[in-house]
């Protein structure tokens, strides 16, 4: 494993602080990323125990995002039409945004965060509030084999990938389909989106790396879709090697070609990325300093886990950003980890009071710009760091 990026000392990205805990020492760790030349796998080098990140206080709820709700609805429709599954199992079912699109007799959730599992249990969906592993897979197999196993933004959060895929192999029916959705490494590098790295994102998958792991477990990719969600993701369709169903589509060859051409098999590509990241930090800080020297007010929009990486890496704190707006109820009136910037309940932006707005949720740029048309029309400005720091 060769280290290529050092994002400094960081707190746990989703550990928002209550006011009464502001004086307490936060748990911090060194956030660095490395490249494994043998498996082409990119991962963070120090990991945090899962119980510290995924527990009853997990703040992220898929249902609170309209974009995610709509994406899950469309996908569920497609899955029913294309694969007609008798049993769907979702690994990382969160608060049910995907699961609720299925008949409760045909869908099972796996969600270790008890506050979220409660939501699907309440609607009578069978939910296992446990971490995904071989033991759990054996337990679920007793209900029946899964014709579709779906997992969005979850497998990249689990350290032991061997165990993950062995467990999937136990549960997947003979002609079953595994659908994985995770941020794309190619998109991350192209966008200089170094904030895809935080404690929960142990891996940022490329198709090339995923292909290597899958082949070890007798699995094969047969289709890939490029998505806009989470700043650029891939949806991977996978089957057993010996399954006759589902022909391998050209999209697989195309994605592997794109990634190889960009250089995802070479360490040098990652070192160049790290250089761009260091330059991005310098440029972003200069933008903030210049604005503050004119005594202008900056606020943040979307107190994301991603912005935690940016703020702590660039050392941007409340002397630069007065507060963040966010719509997530759990985050409101709490403080962002590390930078300790307050999160306020979202209010429509007003160019009379807000001069500049740092786009923490840059992955929802279009949704946000649409919502804040009046602010933009009245001369309000946004600051973003993706794909490079600039004022819009
Ligand atoms: P995510 O990037 O991890 O999906 O988180 C998005 C965060 O941004 C979430 O806390 C909600 C917040 N957000 C807003 O506050 N307003 C918005 O209009 C959008 C799209 C997101």
JSON list of C-alpha atoms in Angstrom, two decimals, residues 166-300:
[
{"chain": "A", "resi": 166, "resn": "UNK", "atom": "CA", "xyz": [-18.29, -14.28, 0.96]},
{"chain": "A", "resi": 167, "resn": "UNK", "atom": "CA", "xyz": [-21.46, -13.25, 2.76]},
{"chain": "A", "resi": 168, "resn": "UNK", "atom": "CA", "xyz": [-23.03, -12.07, -0.51]},
{"chain": "A", "resi": 169, "resn": "UNK", "atom": "CA", "xyz": [-22.17, -15.41, -2.12]},
{"chain": "A", "resi": 170, "resn": "UNK", "atom": "CA", "xyz": [-24.10, -17.24, 0.60]},
{"chain": "A", "resi": 171, "resn": "UNK", "atom": "CA", "xyz": [-27.28, -15.22, 0.13]},
{"chain": "A", "resi": 172, "resn": "UNK", "atom": "CA", "xyz": [-27.41, -14.60, -3.63]},
{"chain": "A", "resi": 173, "resn": "UNK", "atom": "CA", "xyz": [-29.65, -16.99, -5.58]},
{"chain": "A", "resi": 174, "resn": "UNK", "atom": "CA", "xyz": [-28.13, -18.94, -8.46]},
{"chain": "A", "resi": 175, "resn": "UNK", "atom": "CA", "xyz": [-29.24, -16.49, -11.12]},
{"chain": "A", "resi": 176, "resn": "UNK", "atom": "CA", "xyz": [-29.41, -13.60, -8.69]},
{"chain": "A", "resi": 177, "resn": "UNK", "atom": "CA", "xyz": [-28.15, -10.07, -9.32]},
{"chain": "A", "resi": 178, "resn": "UNK", "atom": "CA", "xyz": [-26.01, -7.98, -7.01]},
{"chain": "A", "resi": 179, "resn": "UNK", "atom": "CA", "xyz": [-26.32, -4.22, -7.54]},
{"chain": "A", "resi": 180, "resn": "UNK", "atom": "CA", "xyz": [-23.73, -1.99, -5.92]},
{"chain": "A", "resi": 181, "resn": "UNK", "atom": "CA", "xyz": [-23.69, 1.80, -6.00]},
{"chain": "A", "resi": 182, "resn": "UNK", "atom": "CA", "xyz": [-20.72, 3.81, -4.74]},
{"chain": "A", "resi": 183, "resn": "UNK", "atom": "CA", "xyz": [-18.77, 6.98, -5.58]},
{"chain": "A", "resi": 184, "resn": "UNK", "atom": "CA", "xyz": [-16.60, 6.58, -8.67]},
{"chain": "A", "resi": 185, "resn": "UNK", "atom": "CA", "xyz": [-12.85, 6.93, -8.20]},
{"chain": "A", "resi": 186, "resn": "UNK", "atom": "CA", "xyz": [-12.51, 8.27, -11.74]},
{"chain": "A", "resi": 187, "resn": "UNK", "atom": "CA", "xyz": [-15.05, 11.03, -11.01]},
{"chain": "A", "resi": 188, "resn": "UNK", "atom": "CA", "xyz": [-13.38, 11.77, -7.66]},
{"chain": "A", "resi": 189, "resn": "UNK", "atom": "CA", "xyz": [-10.00, 12.31, -9.33]},
{"chain": "A", "resi": 190, "resn": "UNK", "atom": "CA", "xyz": [-11.39, 14.25, -12.29]},
{"chain": "A", "resi": 191, "resn": "UNK", "atom": "CA", "xyz": [-13.32, 16.57, -9.94]},
{"chain": "A", "resi": 192, "resn": "UNK", "atom": "CA", "xyz": [-10.43, 16.93, -7.47]},
{"chain": "A", "resi": 193, "resn": "UNK", "atom": "CA", "xyz": [-13.10, 15.92, -4.97]},
{"chain": "A", "resi": 194, "resn": "UNK", "atom": "CA", "xyz": [-10.73, 14.96, -2.16]},
{"chain": "A", "resi": 195, "resn": "UNK", "atom": "CA", "xyz": [-13.66, 15.35, 0.24]},
{"chain": "A", "resi": 196, "resn": "UNK", "atom": "CA", "xyz": [-14.87, 11.92, -0.91]},
{"chain": "A", "resi": 197, "resn": "UNK", "atom": "CA", "xyz": [-12.26, 10.79, 1.63]},
{"chain": "A", "resi": 198, "resn": "UNK", "atom": "CA", "xyz": [-13.48, 10.73, 5.21]},
{"chain": "A", "resi": 199, "resn": "UNK", "atom": "CA", "xyz": [-13.58, 8.18, 8.01]},
{"chain": "A", "resi": 200, "resn": "UNK", "atom": "CA", "xyz": [-16.64, 6.34, 6.70]},
{"chain": "A", "resi": 201, "resn": "UNK", "atom": "CA", "xyz": [-15.37, 6.06, 3.13]},
{"chain": "A", "resi": 202, "resn": "UNK", "atom": "CA", "xyz": [-12.77, 3.35, 3.64]},
{"chain": "A", "resi": 203, "resn": "UNK", "atom": "CA", "xyz": [-12.63, 2.59, -0.09]},
{"chain": "A", "resi": 204, "resn": "UNK", "atom": "CA", "xyz": [-13.26, 4.65, -3.20]},
{"chain": "A", "resi": 205, "resn": "UNK", "atom": "CA", "xyz": [-13.84, 1.97, -5.81]},
{"chain": "A", "resi": 206, "resn": "UNK", "atom": "CA", "xyz": [-12.77, 1.95, -9.41]},
{"chain": "A", "resi": 207, "resn": "UNK", "atom": "CA", "xyz": [-14.34, -0.57, -11.78]},
{"chain": "A", "resi": 208, "resn": "UNK", "atom": "CA", "xyz": [-10.87, -2.06, -12.25]},
{"chain": "A", "resi": 209, "resn": "UNK", "atom": "CA", "xyz": [-10.41, -2.71, -8.52]},
{"chain": "A", "resi": 210, "resn": "UNK", "atom": "CA", "xyz": [-13.93, -4.00, -8.04]},
{"chain": "A", "resi": 211, "resn": "UNK", "atom": "CA", "xyz": [-13.50, -6.37, -10.96]},
{"chain": "A", "resi": 212, "resn": "UNK", "atom": "CA", "xyz": [-10.44, -7.92, -9.26]},
{"chain": "A", "resi": 213, "resn": "UNK", "atom": "CA", "xyz": [-12.29, -8.54, -6.01]},
{"chain": "A", "resi": 214, "resn": "UNK", "atom": "CA", "xyz": [-15.37, -9.92, -7.76]},
{"chain": "A", "resi": 215, "resn": "UNK", "atom": "CA", "xyz": [-13.39, -12.42, -9.83]},
{"chain": "A", "resi": 216, "resn": "UNK", "atom": "CA", "xyz": [-11.90, -13.87, -6.63]},
{"chain": "A", "resi": 217, "resn": "UNK", "atom": "CA", "xyz": [-15.44, -14.64, -5.50]},
{"chain": "A", "resi": 218, "resn": "UNK", "atom": "CA", "xyz": [-16.78, -16.13, -8.73]},
{"chain": "A", "resi": 219, "resn": "UNK", "atom": "CA", "xyz": [-18.72, -12.98, -9.58]},
{"chain": "A", "resi": 220, "resn": "UNK", "atom": "CA", "xyz": [-18.71, -10.92, -12.76]},
{"chain": "A", "resi": 221, "resn": "UNK", "atom": "CA", "xyz": [-19.83, -7.44, -13.83]},
{"chain": "A", "resi": 222, "resn": "UNK", "atom": "CA", "xyz": [-22.42, -7.36, -16.60]},
{"chain": "A", "resi": 223, "resn": "UNK", "atom": "CA", "xyz": [-23.54, -3.72, -16.70]},
{"chain": "A", "resi": 224, "resn": "UNK", "atom": "CA", "xyz": [-22.51, -0.30, -15.38]},
{"chain": "A", "resi": 225, "resn": "UNK", "atom": "CA", "xyz": [-24.42, 2.96, -15.17]},
{"chain": "A", "resi": 226, "resn": "UNK", "atom": "CA", "xyz": [-22.77, 6.32, -14.48]},
{"chain": "A", "resi": 227, "resn": "UNK", "atom": "CA", "xyz": [-24.82, 8.33, -11.97]},
{"chain": "A", "resi": 228, "resn": "UNK", "atom": "CA", "xyz": [-24.78, 11.93, -10.78]},
{"chain": "A", "resi": 229, "resn": "UNK", "atom": "CA", "xyz": [-25.57, 11.06, -7.16]},
{"chain": "A", "resi": 230, "resn": "UNK", "atom": "CA", "xyz": [-23.01, 11.78, -4.43]},
{"chain": "A", "resi": 231, "resn": "UNK", "atom": "CA", "xyz": [-20.85, 13.81, -6.80]},
{"chain": "A", "resi": 232, "resn": "UNK", "atom": "CA", "xyz": [-20.51, 11.05, -9.42]},
{"chain": "A", "resi": 233, "resn": "UNK", "atom": "CA", "xyz": [-21.16, 7.38, -8.69]},
{"chain": "A", "resi": 234, "resn": "UNK", "atom": "CA", "xyz": [-21.30, 4.11, -10.56]},
{"chain": "A", "resi": 235, "resn": "UNK", "atom": "CA", "xyz": [-24.04, 1.54, -10.35]},
{"chain": "A", "resi": 236, "resn": "UNK", "atom": "CA", "xyz": [-22.55, -1.92, -10.90]},
{"chain": "A", "resi": 237, "resn": "UNK", "atom": "CA", "xyz": [-24.68, -4.90, -11.98]},
{"chain": "A", "resi": 238, "resn": "UNK", "atom": "CA", "xyz": [-23.07, -8.21, -11.00]},
{"chain": "A", "resi": 239, "resn": "UNK", "atom": "CA", "xyz": [-23.96, -11.89, -11.40]},
{"chain": "A", "resi": 240, "resn": "UNK", "atom": "CA", "xyz": [-22.38, -15.27, -10.79]},
{"chain": "A", "resi": 241, "resn": "UNK", "atom": "CA", "xyz": [-19.80, -16.25, -13.43]},
{"chain": "A", "resi": 242, "resn": "UNK", "atom": "CA", "xyz": [-21.74, -19.38, -14.31]},
{"chain": "A", "resi": 243, "resn": "UNK", "atom": "CA", "xyz": [-25.12, -17.64, -14.56]},
{"chain": "A", "resi": 244, "resn": "UNK", "atom": "CA", "xyz": [-26.48, -17.81, -18.10]},
{"chain": "A", "resi": 245, "resn": "UNK", "atom": "CA", "xyz": [-28.77, -14.84, -17.62]},
{"chain": "A", "resi": 246, "resn": "UNK", "atom": "CA", "xyz": [-27.87, -11.22, -18.38]},
{"chain": "A", "resi": 247, "resn": "UNK", "atom": "CA", "xyz": [-25.41, -10.75, -21.22]},
{"chain": "A", "resi": 248, "resn": "UNK", "atom": "CA", "xyz": [-22.30, -8.67, -20.51]},
{"chain": "A", "resi": 249, "resn": "UNK", "atom": "CA", "xyz": [-22.94, -5.19, -21.84]},
{"chain": "A", "resi": 250, "resn": "UNK", "atom": "CA", "xyz": [-20.51, -2.90, -23.63]},
{"chain": "A", "resi": 251, "resn": "UNK", "atom": "CA", "xyz": [-20.77, -0.43, -20.69]},
{"chain": "A", "resi": 252, "resn": "UNK", "atom": "CA", "xyz": [-18.38, -2.65, -18.68]},
{"chain": "A", "resi": 253, "resn": "UNK", "atom": "CA", "xyz": [-15.64, -2.63, -21.31]},
{"chain": "A", "resi": 254, "resn": "UNK", "atom": "CA", "xyz": [-16.16, 1.11, -21.86]},
{"chain": "A", "resi": 255, "resn": "UNK", "atom": "CA", "xyz": [-15.78, 2.02, -18.17]},
{"chain": "A", "resi": 256, "resn": "UNK", "atom": "CA", "xyz": [-12.65, -0.12, -17.77]},
{"chain": "A", "resi": 257, "resn": "UNK", "atom": "CA", "xyz": [-11.19, 1.49, -20.89]},
{"chain": "A", "resi": 258, "resn": "UNK", "atom": "CA", "xyz": [-11.94, 5.01, -19.57]},
{"chain": "A", "resi": 259, "resn": "UNK", "atom": "CA", "xyz": [-10.35, 4.23, -16.20]},
{"chain": "A", "resi": 260, "resn": "UNK", "atom": "CA", "xyz": [-7.26, 2.58, -17.68]},
{"chain": "A", "resi": 261, "resn": "UNK", "atom": "CA", "xyz": [-6.77, 5.45, -20.13]},
{"chain": "A", "resi": 262, "resn": "UNK", "atom": "CA", "xyz": [-7.00, 7.99, -17.29]},
{"chain": "A", "resi": 263, "resn": "UNK", "atom": "CA", "xyz": [-4.27, 6.06, -15.47]},
{"chain": "A", "resi": 264, "resn": "UNK", "atom": "CA", "xyz": [-6.07, 4.46, -12.53]},
{"chain": "A", "resi": 265, "resn": "UNK", "atom": "CA", "xyz": [-3.60, 1.57, -12.60]},
{"chain": "A", "resi": 266, "resn": "UNK", "atom": "CA", "xyz": [-0.63, 3.88, -12.06]},
{"chain": "A", "resi": 267, "resn": "UNK", "atom": "CA", "xyz": [0.59, 5.36, -8.78]},
{"chain": "A", "resi": 268, "resn": "UNK", "atom": "CA", "xyz": [1.74, 8.46, -10.66]},
{"chain": "A", "resi": 269, "resn": "UNK", "atom": "CA", "xyz": [-1.91, 9.40, -11.39]},
{"chain": "A", "resi": 270, "resn": "UNK", "atom": "CA", "xyz": [-2.68, 9.47, -7.65]},
{"chain": "A", "resi": 271, "resn": "UNK", "atom": "CA", "xyz": [0.44, 11.50, -6.88]},
{"chain": "A", "resi": 272, "resn": "UNK", "atom": "CA", "xyz": [-0.60, 14.07, -9.47]},
{"chain": "A", "resi": 273, "resn": "UNK", "atom": "CA", "xyz": [-4.07, 14.17, -7.90]},
{"chain": "A", "resi": 274, "resn": "UNK", "atom": "CA", "xyz": [-2.51, 14.82, -4.46]},
{"chain": "A", "resi": 275, "resn": "UNK", "atom": "CA", "xyz": [-0.57, 17.73, -5.95]},
{"chain": "A", "resi": 276, "resn": "UNK", "atom": "CA", "xyz": [-3.79, 19.23, -7.33]},
{"chain": "A", "resi": 277, "resn": "UNK", "atom": "CA", "xyz": [-5.42, 18.75, -3.92]},
{"chain": "A", "resi": 278, "resn": "UNK", "atom": "CA", "xyz": [-2.65, 20.73, -2.19]},
{"chain": "A", "resi": 279, "resn": "UNK", "atom": "CA", "xyz": [-3.03, 23.51, -4.74]},
{"chain": "A", "resi": 280, "resn": "UNK", "atom": "CA", "xyz": [-6.83, 23.43, -4.27]},
{"chain": "A", "resi": 281, "resn": "UNK", "atom": "CA", "xyz": [-6.36, 24.04, -0.53]},
{"chain": "A", "resi": 282, "resn": "UNK", "atom": "CA", "xyz": [-4.13, 27.05, -1.18]},
{"chain": "A", "resi": 283, "resn": "UNK", "atom": "CA", "xyz": [-6.56, 28.56, -3.69]},
{"chain": "A", "resi": 284, "resn": "UNK", "atom": "CA", "xyz": [-9.63, 28.02, -1.52]},
{"chain": "A", "resi": 285, "resn": "UNK", "atom": "CA", "xyz": [-7.98, 29.63, 1.50]},
{"chain": "A", "resi": 286, "resn": "UNK", "atom": "CA", "xyz": [-6.92, 32.61, -0.64]},
{"chain": "A", "resi": 287, "resn": "UNK", "atom": "CA", "xyz": [-10.52, 33.09, -1.78]},
{"chain": "A", "resi": 288, "resn": "UNK", "atom": "CA", "xyz": [-11.75, 33.04, 1.84]},
{"chain": "A", "resi": 289, "resn": "UNK", "atom": "CA", "xyz": [-9.01, 35.43, 3.01]},
{"chain": "A", "resi": 290, "resn": "UNK", "atom": "CA", "xyz": [-9.68, 37.89, 0.19]},
{"chain": "A", "resi": 291, "resn": "UNK", "atom": "CA", "xyz": [-13.43, 37.96, 0.94]},
{"chain": "A", "resi": 292, "resn": "UNK", "atom": "CA", "xyz": [-12.87, 38.41, 4.68]},
{"chain": "A", "resi": 293, "resn": "UNK", "atom": "CA", "xyz": [-10.38, 41.25, 4.05]},
{"chain": "A", "resi": 294, "resn": "UNK", "atom": "CA", "xyz": [-13.32, 43.13, 2.48]},
{"chain": "A", "resi": 295, "resn": "UNK", "atom": "CA", "xyz": [-15.39, 42.48, 5.63]},
{"chain": "A", "resi": 296, "resn": "UNK", "atom": "CA", "xyz": [-17.94, 40.41, 3.74]},
{"chain": "A", "resi": 297, "resn": "UNK", "atom": "CA", "xyz": [-20.03, 37.70, 5.36]},
{"chain": "A", "resi": 298, "resn": "UNK", "atom": "CA", "xyz": [-19.63, 34.04, 4.37]},
{"chain": "A", "resi": 299, "resn": "UNK", "atom": "CA", "xyz": [-22.05, 31.30, 5.36]},
{"chain": "A", "resi": 300, "resn": "UNK", "atom": "CA", "xyz": [-22.07, 27.59, 4.48]}
]
